Amino acid sequence: MSKNRDPDYVVKIEKAIAEKYGVATIQHPKKYWDKEKEKEYLEQTKLLSQKVHTNLEKSEKVEVDGFLISKKLLNKDSNRVCSICCTYSFNTKDDVYMNRYDCCFQCYIQWVEDREKRWESGWRPDKGENN
């Protein structure tokens, strides 16, 4: 140790930090730690680990037809093709009818409207009818 060094230097630094940021900043972390906090911390760590693991699984890439595609995208079912007229729709208005009646808005107007009970019982137009 150098002759010019102040032996109370660390104490002075701690005192200055405590005055500026509060007494809690210079306390030892174990002072406020107990068994209950340890248990809570371990549970939080476990939850965080599970979230990280599920996020990694979702962002995992899978090769499909020579392309890498996120697994997350493959899990989503997108029902965009009308089962009656076989047209692919980008229209957001069709989403409601695709989810509820498995057909586009045009087919809903032509075949389902005012005949919902018959539609829900399983009736569908013949292939020749829907042209």
PDB file of C-alpha atoms in Angstrom:
ATOM      1  CA  MET A   1       0.000   0.000   0.000  1.00  0.00           C
ATOM      2  CA  SER A   2       1.252   3.413  -0.870  1.00  0.00           C
ATOM      3  CA  LYS A   3       2.199   5.897   1.878  1.00  0.00           C
ATOM      4  CA  ASN A   4      -0.008   8.615   0.360  1.00  0.00           C
ATOM      5  CA  ARG A   5      -3.190   6.508   0.322  1.00  0.00           C
ATOM      6  CA  ASP A   6      -6.007   7.405   2.731  1.00  0.00           C
ATOM      7  CA  PRO A   7      -7.107   4.331   4.742  1.00  0.00           C
ATOM      8  CA  ASP A   8     -10.658   5.716   5.011  1.00  0.00           C
ATOM      9  CA  TYR A   9     -11.033   6.257   1.234  1.00  0.00           C
ATOM     10  CA  VAL A  10     -13.568   3.435   0.790  1.00  0.00           C
ATOM     11  CA  VAL A  11     -15.628   4.692   3.726  1.00  0.00           C
ATOM     12  CA  LYS A  12     -15.679   8.201   2.244  1.00  0.00           C
ATOM     13  CA  ILE A  13     -16.781   6.857  -1.165  1.00  0.00           C
ATOM     14  CA  GLU A  14     -19.582   4.799   0.441  1.00  0.00           C
ATOM     15  CA  LYS A  15     -20.726   7.818   2.437  1.00  0.00           C
ATOM     16  CA  ALA A  16     -20.809   9.989  -0.703  1.00  0.00           C
ATOM     17  CA  ILE A  17     -22.799   7.318  -2.598  1.00  0.00           C
ATOM     18  CA  ALA A  18     -25.246   6.975   0.315  1.00  0.00           C
ATOM     19  CA  GLU A  19     -25.804  10.737   0.418  1.00  0.00           C
ATOM     20  CA  LYS A  20     -26.381  10.948  -3.325  1.00  0.00           C
ATOM     21  CA  TYR A  21     -28.398   7.747  -3.999  1.00  0.00           C
ATOM     22  CA  GLY A  22     -29.655   6.657  -0.585  1.00  0.00           C
ATOM     23  CA  VAL A  23     -28.531   4.231   2.109  1.00  0.00           C
ATOM     24  CA  ALA A  24     -29.984   1.187   0.322  1.00  0.00           C
ATOM     25  CA  THR A  25     -27.381   1.510  -2.443  1.00  0.00           C
ATOM     26  CA  ILE A  26     -24.497   0.681  -0.150  1.00  0.00           C
ATOM     27  CA  GLN A  27     -26.179  -2.209   1.685  1.00  0.00           C
ATOM     28  CA  HIS A  28     -25.107  -5.783   1.028  1.00  0.00           C
ATOM     29  CA  PRO A  29     -27.702  -7.603  -1.143  1.00  0.00           C
ATOM     30  CA  LYS A  30     -27.995 -10.501   1.308  1.00  0.00           C
ATOM     31  CA  LYS A  31     -29.275  -8.151   3.990  1.00  0.00           C
ATOM     32  CA  TYR A  32     -32.771  -8.150   2.412  1.00  0.00           C
ATOM     33  CA  TRP A  33     -32.709 -11.749   1.150  1.00  0.00           C
ATOM     34  CA  ASP A  34     -34.612 -14.567   2.871  1.00  0.00           C
ATOM     35  CA  LYS A  35     -36.014 -18.041   2.088  1.00  0.00           C
ATOM     36  CA  GLU A  36     -39.292 -16.626   0.783  1.00  0.00           C
ATOM     37  CA  LYS A  37     -37.559 -14.288  -1.651  1.00  0.00           C
ATOM     38  CA  GLU A  38     -35.311 -17.143  -2.761  1.00  0.00           C
ATOM     39  CA  LYS A  39     -38.373 -19.285  -3.527  1.00  0.00           C
ATOM     40  CA  GLU A  40     -40.045 -16.434  -5.436  1.00  0.00           C
ATOM     41  CA  TYR A  41     -36.855 -15.794  -7.391  1.00  0.00           C
ATOM     42  CA  LEU A  42     -36.558 -19.460  -8.378  1.00  0.00           C
ATOM     43  CA  GLU A  43     -40.198 -19.515  -9.566  1.00  0.00           C
ATOM     44  CA  GLN A  44     -39.640 -16.373 -11.645  1.00  0.00           C
ATOM     45  CA  THR A  45     -36.491 -17.888 -13.138  1.00  0.00           C
ATOM     46  CA  LYS A  46     -38.385 -21.051 -14.024  1.00  0.00           C
ATOM     47  CA  LEU A  47     -41.186 -19.051 -15.724  1.00  0.00           C
ATOM     48  CA  LEU A  48     -38.672 -16.974 -17.646  1.00  0.00           C
ATOM     49  CA  SER A  49     -36.886 -20.113 -18.809  1.00  0.00           C
ATOM     50  CA  GLN A  50     -40.176 -21.596 -20.042  1.00  0.00           C
ATOM     51  CA  LYS A  51     -41.049 -18.399 -21.936  1.00  0.00           C
ATOM     52  CA  VAL A  52     -37.618 -18.282 -23.567  1.00  0.00           C
ATOM     53  CA  HIS A  53     -37.930 -21.951 -24.539  1.00  0.00           C
ATOM     54  CA  THR A  54     -41.380 -21.481 -26.134  1.00  0.00           C
ATOM     55  CA  ASN A  55     -40.186 -18.369 -27.998  1.00  0.00           C
ATOM     56  CA  LEU A  56     -37.204 -20.303 -29.346  1.00  0.00           C
ATOM     57  CA  GLU A  57     -39.503 -23.099 -30.514  1.00  0.00           C
ATOM     58  CA  LYS A  58     -41.776 -20.608 -32.283  1.00  0.00           C
ATOM     59  CA  SER A  59     -38.906 -18.837 -34.011  1.00  0.00           C
ATOM     60  CA  GLU A  60     -37.336 -22.102 -35.142  1.00  0.00           C
ATOM     61  CA  LYS A  61     -37.009 -22.366 -38.918  1.00  0.00           C
ATOM     62  CA  VAL A  62     -38.159 -25.402 -40.902  1.00  0.00           C
ATOM     63  CA  GLU A  63     -37.284 -26.187 -44.510  1.00  0.00           C
ATOM     64  CA  VAL A  64     -40.348 -26.432 -46.745  1.00  0.00           C
ATOM     65  CA  ASP A  65     -39.839 -26.900 -50.489  1.00  0.00           C
ATOM     66  CA  GLY A  66     -36.309 -25.535 -50.305  1.00  0.00           C
ATOM     67  CA  PHE A  67     -37.236 -22.456 -48.243  1.00  0.00           C
ATOM     68  CA  LEU A  68     -36.730 -21.791 -44.553  1.00  0.00           C
ATOM     69  CA  ILE A  69     -40.034 -20.853 -42.940  1.00  0.00           C
ATOM     70  CA  SER A  70     -40.738 -20.016 -39.316  1.00  0.00           C
ATOM     71  CA  LYS A  71     -42.525 -22.802 -37.451  1.00  0.00           C
ATOM     72  CA  LYS A  72     -44.873 -20.163 -36.089  1.00  0.00           C
ATOM     73  CA  LEU A  73     -46.215 -19.532 -39.580  1.00  0.00           C
ATOM     74  CA  LEU A  74     -46.816 -23.218 -40.262  1.00  0.00           C
ATOM     75  CA  ASN A  75     -48.992 -23.646 -37.184  1.00  0.00           C
ATOM     76  CA  LYS A  76     -51.503 -21.033 -38.267  1.00  0.00           C
ATOM     77  CA  ASP A  77     -54.440 -22.292 -40.262  1.00  0.00           C
ATOM     78  CA  SER A  78     -55.498 -19.742 -42.769  1.00  0.00           C
ATOM     79  CA  ASN A  79     -58.875 -20.421 -44.297  1.00  0.00           C
ATOM     80  CA  ARG A  80     -58.856 -18.138 -47.328  1.00  0.00           C
ATOM     81  CA  VAL A  81     -60.348 -20.447 -49.989  1.00  0.00           C
ATOM     82  CA  CYS A  82     -64.117 -20.604 -50.308  1.00  0.00           C
ATOM     83  CA  SER A  83     -65.336 -24.204 -50.138  1.00  0.00           C
ATOM     84  CA  ILE A  84     -68.188 -23.450 -52.562  1.00  0.00           C
ATOM     85  CA  CYS A  85     -66.739 -21.346 -55.386  1.00  0.00           C
ATOM     86  CA  CYS A  86     -63.061 -22.230 -54.691  1.00  0.00           C
ATOM     87  CA  THR A  87     -61.879 -18.619 -54.967  1.00  0.00           C
ATOM     88  CA  TYR A  88     -59.042 -17.288 -52.856  1.00  0.00           C
ATOM     89  CA  SER A  89     -59.982 -14.113 -51.010  1.00  0.00           C
ATOM     90  CA  PHE A  90     -57.877 -11.287 -49.604  1.00  0.00           C
ATOM     91  CA  ASN A  91     -60.989  -9.360 -48.597  1.00  0.00           C
ATOM     92  CA  THR A  92     -61.331  -8.831 -44.841  1.00  0.00           C
ATOM     93  CA  LYS A  93     -65.114  -8.842 -45.197  1.00  0.00           C
ATOM     94  CA  ASP A  94     -64.885 -12.527 -46.191  1.00  0.00           C
ATOM     95  CA  ASP A  95     -63.064 -13.453 -42.967  1.00  0.00           C
ATOM     96  CA  VAL A  96     -66.254 -13.428 -40.908  1.00  0.00           C
ATOM     97  CA  TYR A  97     -68.100 -15.646 -43.360  1.00  0.00           C
ATOM     98  CA  MET A  98     -65.132 -17.968 -43.853  1.00  0.00           C
ATOM     99  CA  ASN A  99     -64.921 -18.560 -40.106  1.00  0.00           C
ATOM    100  CA  ARG A 100     -68.658 -18.917 -39.515  1.00  0.00           C
ATOM    101  CA  TYR A 101     -70.009 -20.527 -42.696  1.00  0.00           C
ATOM    102  CA  ASP A 102     -66.874 -21.758 -44.530  1.00  0.00           C
ATOM    103  CA  CYS A 103     -67.703 -19.654 -47.598  1.00  0.00           C
ATOM    104  CA  CYS A 104     -67.004 -16.192 -48.996  1.00  0.00           C
ATOM    105  CA  PHE A 105     -69.357 -13.215 -48.760  1.00  0.00           C
ATOM    106  CA  GLN A 106     -70.679 -13.731 -52.311  1.00  0.00           C
ATOM    107  CA  CYS A 107     -71.567 -17.380 -51.618  1.00  0.00           C
ATOM    108  CA  TYR A 108     -73.092 -16.383 -48.297  1.00  0.00           C
ATOM    109  CA  ILE A 109     -75.437 -13.965 -50.060  1.00  0.00           C
ATOM    110  CA  GLN A 110     -76.301 -16.478 -52.761  1.00  0.00           C
ATOM    111  CA  TRP A 111     -76.576 -19.728 -50.778  1.00  0.00           C
ATOM    112  CA  VAL A 112     -76.660 -19.154 -47.007  1.00  0.00           C
ATOM    113  CA  GLU A 113     -78.535 -15.953 -46.219  1.00  0.00           C
ATOM    114  CA  ASP A 114     -81.992 -16.715 -44.762  1.00  0.00           C
ATOM    115  CA  ARG A 115     -81.165 -20.454 -44.930  1.00  0.00           C
ATOM    116  CA  GLU A 116     -78.720 -20.662 -41.995  1.00  0.00           C
ATOM    117  CA  LYS A 117     -80.400 -23.659 -40.346  1.00  0.00           C
ATOM    118  CA  ARG A 118     -80.280 -25.683 -43.556  1.00  0.00           C
ATOM    119  CA  TRP A 119     -76.630 -24.666 -44.083  1.00  0.00           C
ATOM    120  CA  GLU A 120     -75.654 -25.626 -40.534  1.00  0.00           C
ATOM    121  CA  SER A 121     -77.405 -28.998 -40.929  1.00  0.00           C
ATOM    122  CA  GLY A 122     -74.927 -29.797 -43.719  1.00  0.00           C
ATOM    123  CA  TRP A 123     -76.608 -28.800 -46.978  1.00  0.00           C
ATOM    124  CA  ARG A 124     -74.307 -27.497 -49.694  1.00  0.00           C
ATOM    125  CA  PRO A 125     -75.064 -26.601 -53.335  1.00  0.00           C
ATOM    126  CA  ASP A 126     -74.256 -29.154 -56.026  1.00  0.00           C
ATOM    127  CA  LYS A 127     -71.133 -28.547 -58.089  1.00  0.00           C
ATOM    128  CA  GLY A 128     -73.255 -27.582 -61.119  1.00  0.00           C
ATOM    129  CA  GLU A 129     -75.441 -25.238 -59.086  1.00  0.00           C
ATOM    130  CA  ASN A 130     -72.684 -23.016 -57.760  1.00  0.00           C
ATOM    131  CA  ASN A 131     -71.417 -21.907 -61.188  1.00  0.00           C
TER     132      ASN A 131
END
